[in-house]
Coordinates of N, CA and C in Angstrom, one line a residue:
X1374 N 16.2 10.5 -15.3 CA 15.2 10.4 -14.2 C 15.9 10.6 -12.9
X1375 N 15.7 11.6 -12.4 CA 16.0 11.8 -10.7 C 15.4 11.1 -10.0
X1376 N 16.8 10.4 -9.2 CA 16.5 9.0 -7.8 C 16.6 10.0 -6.8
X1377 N 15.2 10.7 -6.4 CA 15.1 11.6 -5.2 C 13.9 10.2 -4.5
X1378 N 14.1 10.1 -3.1 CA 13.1 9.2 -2.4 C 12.8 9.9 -1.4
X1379 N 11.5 9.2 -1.0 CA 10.5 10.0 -0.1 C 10.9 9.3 1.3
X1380 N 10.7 9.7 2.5 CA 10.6 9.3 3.6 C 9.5 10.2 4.5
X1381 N 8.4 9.6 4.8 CA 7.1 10.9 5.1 C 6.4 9.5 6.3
X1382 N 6.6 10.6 7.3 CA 5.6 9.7 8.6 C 4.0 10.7 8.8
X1383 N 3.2 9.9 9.0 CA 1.6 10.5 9.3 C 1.6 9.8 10.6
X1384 N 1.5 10.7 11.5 CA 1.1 10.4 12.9 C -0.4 11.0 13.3
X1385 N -0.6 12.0 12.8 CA -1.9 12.3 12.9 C -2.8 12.4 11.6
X1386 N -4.0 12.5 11.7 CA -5.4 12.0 10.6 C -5.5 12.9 9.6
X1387 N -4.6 14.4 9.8 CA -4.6 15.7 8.5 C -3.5 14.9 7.6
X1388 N -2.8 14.5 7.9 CA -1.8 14.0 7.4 C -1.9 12.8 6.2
X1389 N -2.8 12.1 6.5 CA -2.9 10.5 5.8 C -3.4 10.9 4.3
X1390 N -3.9 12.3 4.1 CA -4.7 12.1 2.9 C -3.2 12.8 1.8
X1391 N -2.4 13.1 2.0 CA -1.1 13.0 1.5 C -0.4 12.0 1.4
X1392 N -0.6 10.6 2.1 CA 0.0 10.1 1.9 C -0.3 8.5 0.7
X1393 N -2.1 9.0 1.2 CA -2.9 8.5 -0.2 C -2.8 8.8 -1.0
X1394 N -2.5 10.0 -2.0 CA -2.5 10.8 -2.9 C -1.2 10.3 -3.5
X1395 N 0.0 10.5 -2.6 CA 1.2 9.7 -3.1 C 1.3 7.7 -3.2
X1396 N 0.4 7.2 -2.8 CA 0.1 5.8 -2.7 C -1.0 5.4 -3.9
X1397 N -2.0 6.4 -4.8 CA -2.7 6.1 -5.8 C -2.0 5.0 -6.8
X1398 N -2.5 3.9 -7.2 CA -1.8 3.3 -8.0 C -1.0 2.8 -7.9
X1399 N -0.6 2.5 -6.5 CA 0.7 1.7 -6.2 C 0.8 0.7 -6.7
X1400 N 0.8 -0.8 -6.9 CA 0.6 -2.0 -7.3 C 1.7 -3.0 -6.2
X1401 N 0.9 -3.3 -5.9 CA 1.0 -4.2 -5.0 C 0.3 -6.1 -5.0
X1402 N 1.5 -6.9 -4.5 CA 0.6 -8.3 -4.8 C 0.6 -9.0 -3.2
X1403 N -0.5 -9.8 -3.3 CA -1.0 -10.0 -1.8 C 0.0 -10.9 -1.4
X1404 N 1.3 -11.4 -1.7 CA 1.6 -12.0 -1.5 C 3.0 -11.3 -0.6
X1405 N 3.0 -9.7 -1.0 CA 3.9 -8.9 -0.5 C 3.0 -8.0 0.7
X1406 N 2.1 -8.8 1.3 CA 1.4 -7.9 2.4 C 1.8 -8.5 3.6
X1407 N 2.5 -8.1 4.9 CA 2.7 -9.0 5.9 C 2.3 -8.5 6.9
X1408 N 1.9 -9.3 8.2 CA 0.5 -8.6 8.8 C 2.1 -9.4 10.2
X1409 N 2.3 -8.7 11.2 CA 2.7 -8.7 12.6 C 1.6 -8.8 13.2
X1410 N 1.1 -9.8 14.2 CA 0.0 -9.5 14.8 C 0.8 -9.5 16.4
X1411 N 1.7 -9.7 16.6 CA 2.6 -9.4 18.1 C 3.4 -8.3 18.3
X1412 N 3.7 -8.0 16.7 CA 4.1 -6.3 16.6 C 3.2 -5.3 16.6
X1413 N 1.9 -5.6 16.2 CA 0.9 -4.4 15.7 C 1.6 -3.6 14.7
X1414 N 1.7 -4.5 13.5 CA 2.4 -3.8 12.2 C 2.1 -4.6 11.1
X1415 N 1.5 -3.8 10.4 CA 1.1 -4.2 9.0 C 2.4 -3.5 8.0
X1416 N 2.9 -4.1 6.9 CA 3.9 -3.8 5.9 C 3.5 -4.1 4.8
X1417 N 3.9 -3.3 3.4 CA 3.0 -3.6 2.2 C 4.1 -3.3 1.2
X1418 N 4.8 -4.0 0.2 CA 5.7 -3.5 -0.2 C 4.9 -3.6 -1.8
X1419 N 4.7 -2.3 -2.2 CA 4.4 -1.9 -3.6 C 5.2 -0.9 -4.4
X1420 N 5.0 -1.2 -5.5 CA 5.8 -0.2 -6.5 C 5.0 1.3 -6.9
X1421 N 5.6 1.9 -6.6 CA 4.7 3.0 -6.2 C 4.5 4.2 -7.3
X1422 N 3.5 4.6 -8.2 CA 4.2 5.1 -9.1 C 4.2 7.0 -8.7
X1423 N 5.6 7.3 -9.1 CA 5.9 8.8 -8.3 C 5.2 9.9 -9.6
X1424 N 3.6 9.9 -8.5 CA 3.1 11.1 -9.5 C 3.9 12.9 -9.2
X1425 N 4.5 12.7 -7.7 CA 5.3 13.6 -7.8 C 6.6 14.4 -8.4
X1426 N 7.0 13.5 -9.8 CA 7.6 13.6 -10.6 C 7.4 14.1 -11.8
X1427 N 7.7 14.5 -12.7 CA 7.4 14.6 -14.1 C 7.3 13.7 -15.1
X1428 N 8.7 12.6 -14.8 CA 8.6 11.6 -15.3 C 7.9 10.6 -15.6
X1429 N 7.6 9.5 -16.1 CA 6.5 8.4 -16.1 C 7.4 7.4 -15.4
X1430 N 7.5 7.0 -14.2 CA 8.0 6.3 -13.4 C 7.6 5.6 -12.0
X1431 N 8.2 4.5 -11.3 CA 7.7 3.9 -10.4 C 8.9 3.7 -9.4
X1432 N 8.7 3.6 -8.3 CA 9.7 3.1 -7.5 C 9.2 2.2 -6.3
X1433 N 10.2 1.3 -6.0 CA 9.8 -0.2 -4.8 C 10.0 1.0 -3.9
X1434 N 8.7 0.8 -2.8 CA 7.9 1.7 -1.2 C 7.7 0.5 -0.3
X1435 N 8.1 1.0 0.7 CA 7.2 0.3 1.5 C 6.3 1.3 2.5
X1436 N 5.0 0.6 2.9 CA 4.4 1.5 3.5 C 4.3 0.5 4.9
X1437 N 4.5 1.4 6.0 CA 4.4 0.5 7.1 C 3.7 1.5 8.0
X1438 N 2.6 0.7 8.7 CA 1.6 1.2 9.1 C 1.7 0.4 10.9
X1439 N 1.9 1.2 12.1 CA 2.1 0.9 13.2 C 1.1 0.7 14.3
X1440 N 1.1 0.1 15.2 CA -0.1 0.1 16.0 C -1.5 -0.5 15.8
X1441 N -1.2 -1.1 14.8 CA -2.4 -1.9 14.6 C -3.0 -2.8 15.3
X1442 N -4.3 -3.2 15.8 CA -5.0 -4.0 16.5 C -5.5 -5.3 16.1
X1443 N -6.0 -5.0 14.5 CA -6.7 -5.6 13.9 C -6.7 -5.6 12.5
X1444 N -6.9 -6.5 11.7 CA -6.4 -6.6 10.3 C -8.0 -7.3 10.0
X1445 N -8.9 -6.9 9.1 CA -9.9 -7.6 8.3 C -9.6 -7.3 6.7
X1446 N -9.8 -8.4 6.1 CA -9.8 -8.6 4.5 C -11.5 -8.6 4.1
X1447 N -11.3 -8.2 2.7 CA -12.5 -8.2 2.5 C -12.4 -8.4 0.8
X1448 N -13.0 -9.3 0.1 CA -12.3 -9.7 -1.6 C -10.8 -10.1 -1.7
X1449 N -10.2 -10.6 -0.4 CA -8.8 -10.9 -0.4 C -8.4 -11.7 -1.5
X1450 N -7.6 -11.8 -2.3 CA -7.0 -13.1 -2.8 C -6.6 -14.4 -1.9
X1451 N -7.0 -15.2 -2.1 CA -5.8 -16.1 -0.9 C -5.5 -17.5 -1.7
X1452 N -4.7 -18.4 -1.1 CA -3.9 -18.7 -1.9 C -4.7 -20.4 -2.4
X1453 N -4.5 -21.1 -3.3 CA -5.1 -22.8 -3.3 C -4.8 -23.2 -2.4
X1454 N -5.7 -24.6 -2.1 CA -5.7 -25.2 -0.9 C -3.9 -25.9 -1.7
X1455 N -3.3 -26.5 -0.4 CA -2.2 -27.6 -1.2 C -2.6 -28.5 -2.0
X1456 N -3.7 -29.1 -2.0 CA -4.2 -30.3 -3.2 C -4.4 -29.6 -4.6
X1457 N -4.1 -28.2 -4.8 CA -4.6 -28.0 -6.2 C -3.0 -27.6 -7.0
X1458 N -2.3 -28.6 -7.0 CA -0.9 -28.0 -7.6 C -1.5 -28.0 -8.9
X1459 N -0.4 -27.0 -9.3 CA -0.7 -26.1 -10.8 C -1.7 -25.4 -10.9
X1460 N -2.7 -24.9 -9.7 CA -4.0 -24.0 -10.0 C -2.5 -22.6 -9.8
X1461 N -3.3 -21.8 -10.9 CA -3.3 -20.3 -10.7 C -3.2 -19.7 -8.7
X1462 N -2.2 -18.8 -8.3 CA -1.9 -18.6 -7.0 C -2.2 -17.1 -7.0
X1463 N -3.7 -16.8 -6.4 CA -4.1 -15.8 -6.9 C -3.2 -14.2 -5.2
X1464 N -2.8 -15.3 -5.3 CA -1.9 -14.1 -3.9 C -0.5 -13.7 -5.2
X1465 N -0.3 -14.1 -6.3 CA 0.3 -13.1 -6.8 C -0.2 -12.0 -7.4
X1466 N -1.3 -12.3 -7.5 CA -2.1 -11.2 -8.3 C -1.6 -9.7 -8.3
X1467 N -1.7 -9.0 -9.1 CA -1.3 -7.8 -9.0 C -2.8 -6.8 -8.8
X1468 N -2.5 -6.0 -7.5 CA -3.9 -5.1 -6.9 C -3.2 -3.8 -7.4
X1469 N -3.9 -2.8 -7.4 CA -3.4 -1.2 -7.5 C -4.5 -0.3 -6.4
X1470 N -3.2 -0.1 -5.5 CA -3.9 0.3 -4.2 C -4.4 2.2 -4.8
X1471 N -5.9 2.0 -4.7 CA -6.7 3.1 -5.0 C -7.1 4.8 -3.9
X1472 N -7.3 4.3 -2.8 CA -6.8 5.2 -1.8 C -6.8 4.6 -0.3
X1473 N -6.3 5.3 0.3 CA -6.3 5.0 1.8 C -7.0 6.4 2.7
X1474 N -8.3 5.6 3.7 CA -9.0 6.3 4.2 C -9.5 6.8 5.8
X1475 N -9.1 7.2 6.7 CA -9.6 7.1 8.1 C -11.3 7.6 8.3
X1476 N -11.6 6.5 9.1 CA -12.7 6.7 10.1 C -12.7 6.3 11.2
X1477 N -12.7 7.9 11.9 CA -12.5 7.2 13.6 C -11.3 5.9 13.7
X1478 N -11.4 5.2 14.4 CA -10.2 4.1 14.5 C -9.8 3.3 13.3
X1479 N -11.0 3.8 12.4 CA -10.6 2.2 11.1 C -9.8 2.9 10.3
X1480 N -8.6 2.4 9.3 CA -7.4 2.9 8.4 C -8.6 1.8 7.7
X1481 N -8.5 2.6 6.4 CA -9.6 1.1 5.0 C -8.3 1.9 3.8
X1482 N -7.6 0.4 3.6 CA -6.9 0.6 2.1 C -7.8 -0.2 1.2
X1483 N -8.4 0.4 0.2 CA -9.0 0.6 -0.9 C -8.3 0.2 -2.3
X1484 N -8.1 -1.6 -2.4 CA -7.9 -1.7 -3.8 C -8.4 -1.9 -5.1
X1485 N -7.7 -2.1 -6.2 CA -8.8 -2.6 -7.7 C -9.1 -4.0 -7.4
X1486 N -10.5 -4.3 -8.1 CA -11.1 -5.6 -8.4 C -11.9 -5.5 -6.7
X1487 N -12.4 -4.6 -6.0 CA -12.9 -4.8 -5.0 C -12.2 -4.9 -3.5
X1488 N -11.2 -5.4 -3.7 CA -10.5 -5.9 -2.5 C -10.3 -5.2 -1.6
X1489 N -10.1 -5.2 0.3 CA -9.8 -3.7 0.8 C -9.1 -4.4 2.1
X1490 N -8.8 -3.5 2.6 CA -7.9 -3.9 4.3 C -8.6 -2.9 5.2
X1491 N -8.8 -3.3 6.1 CA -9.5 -2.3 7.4 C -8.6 -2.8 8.5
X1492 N -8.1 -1.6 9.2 CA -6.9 -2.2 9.8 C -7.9 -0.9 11.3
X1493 N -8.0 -1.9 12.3 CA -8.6 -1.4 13.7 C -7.1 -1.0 14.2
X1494 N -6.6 0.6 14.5 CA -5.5 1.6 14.9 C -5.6 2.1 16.3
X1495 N -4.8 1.7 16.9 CA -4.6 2.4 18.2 C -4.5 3.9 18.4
X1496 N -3.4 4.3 17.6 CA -3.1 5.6 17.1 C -2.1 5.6 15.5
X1497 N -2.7 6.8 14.9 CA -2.3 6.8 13.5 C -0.7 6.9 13.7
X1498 N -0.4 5.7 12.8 CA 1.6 5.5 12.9 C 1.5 4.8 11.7
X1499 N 1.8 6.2 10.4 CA 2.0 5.2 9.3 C 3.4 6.1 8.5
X1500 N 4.1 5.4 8.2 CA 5.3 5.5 7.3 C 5.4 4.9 6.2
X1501 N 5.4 5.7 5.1 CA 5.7 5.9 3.5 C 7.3 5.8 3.5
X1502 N 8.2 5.1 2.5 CA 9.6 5.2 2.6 C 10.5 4.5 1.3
X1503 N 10.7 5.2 0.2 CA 11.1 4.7 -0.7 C 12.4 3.6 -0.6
X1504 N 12.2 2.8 -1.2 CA 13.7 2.1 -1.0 C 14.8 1.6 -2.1
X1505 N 14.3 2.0 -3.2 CA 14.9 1.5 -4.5 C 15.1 2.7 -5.5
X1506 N 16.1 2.6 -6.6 CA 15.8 3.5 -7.3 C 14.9 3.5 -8.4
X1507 N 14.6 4.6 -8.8 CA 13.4 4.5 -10.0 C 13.7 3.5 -11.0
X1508 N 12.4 3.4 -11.7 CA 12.5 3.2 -12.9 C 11.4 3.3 -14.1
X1509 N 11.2 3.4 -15.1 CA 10.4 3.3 -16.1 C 9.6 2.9 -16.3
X1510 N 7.9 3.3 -15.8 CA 6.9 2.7 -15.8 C 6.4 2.4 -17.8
X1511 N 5.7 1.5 -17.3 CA 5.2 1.0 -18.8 C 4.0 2.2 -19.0
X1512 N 3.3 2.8 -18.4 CA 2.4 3.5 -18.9 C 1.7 4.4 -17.3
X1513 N 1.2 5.6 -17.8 CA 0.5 6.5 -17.1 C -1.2 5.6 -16.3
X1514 N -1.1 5.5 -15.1 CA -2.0 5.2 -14.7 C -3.5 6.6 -15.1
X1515 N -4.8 5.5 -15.6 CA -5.7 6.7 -15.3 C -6.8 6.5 -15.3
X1516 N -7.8 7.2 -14.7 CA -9.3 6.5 -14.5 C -10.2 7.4 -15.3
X1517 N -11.0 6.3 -15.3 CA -12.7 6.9 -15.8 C -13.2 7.9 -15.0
X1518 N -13.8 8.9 -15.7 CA -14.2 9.9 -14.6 C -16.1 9.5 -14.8
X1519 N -16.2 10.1 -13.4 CA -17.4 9.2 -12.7 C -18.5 9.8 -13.3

């Protein structure tokens, strides 16, 4: 398995649908999402699986997304109140980020089970950036066709 990693910035809106395409199926848990709201920077650290490979493989990404204004959830997971020790902590949950979309100012990351992020952008500043080496995914992501 070749440890080639990606480093790919989208500054402008032709750009982002490449960088969805490489983000299908990433898997990501809400508990690895961290929102700057004094930086204007959202960070998302998912295992990303590299369809640009031949191999059946995944590698730890982070995607960091700059300039942000505004962060809305929508089907988020979030976590028990503190009185429920031992409930299930659904911010581990594991999501698999489906695609990422622009309209006009809104970035919408689009996960499984419903979930999504709408992030209000000043200007498009988003960085894709592998940071680990590969490894051996358990199985080929694939969907139903519609």
């Amino acid at each position: 398995m070749a440890d080639t990693r990606l480093l790919l910035l989208a500054q402008e809106a032709s750009e982002l649908p490449l960088l969805s395409s490489l983000l299908q199926d990433a898997t990501v848990r809400p508990i690895d999402v961290a929102w700057d709201a004094r930086g204007h920077r959202l960070v998302l650290l998912v295992g990303r699986y590299r369809w640009e490979q031949h191999d059946q493989s995944r590698i730890r990404t982070a995607l960091r997304i700059d300039h942000v204004l505004r962060v809305e959830r929508r089907g988020w997971p979030v976590p028990p109140p503190a009185s429920s020790a031992g409930a299930h902590d659904p911010t581990h949950t594991v999501l698999a980020l489906l695609a990422m979309t622009l309209d006009g100012d809104f970035l919408t990351l689009d996960f499984s089970g419903g979930a999504s992020l709408r992030l209000t952008l000043e200007v498009v500043d988003v960085t894709l950036e592998d940071l680990s080496s590969p490894w051996v995914a358990r199985s080929r992501p694939s969907h139903d066709a519609a």
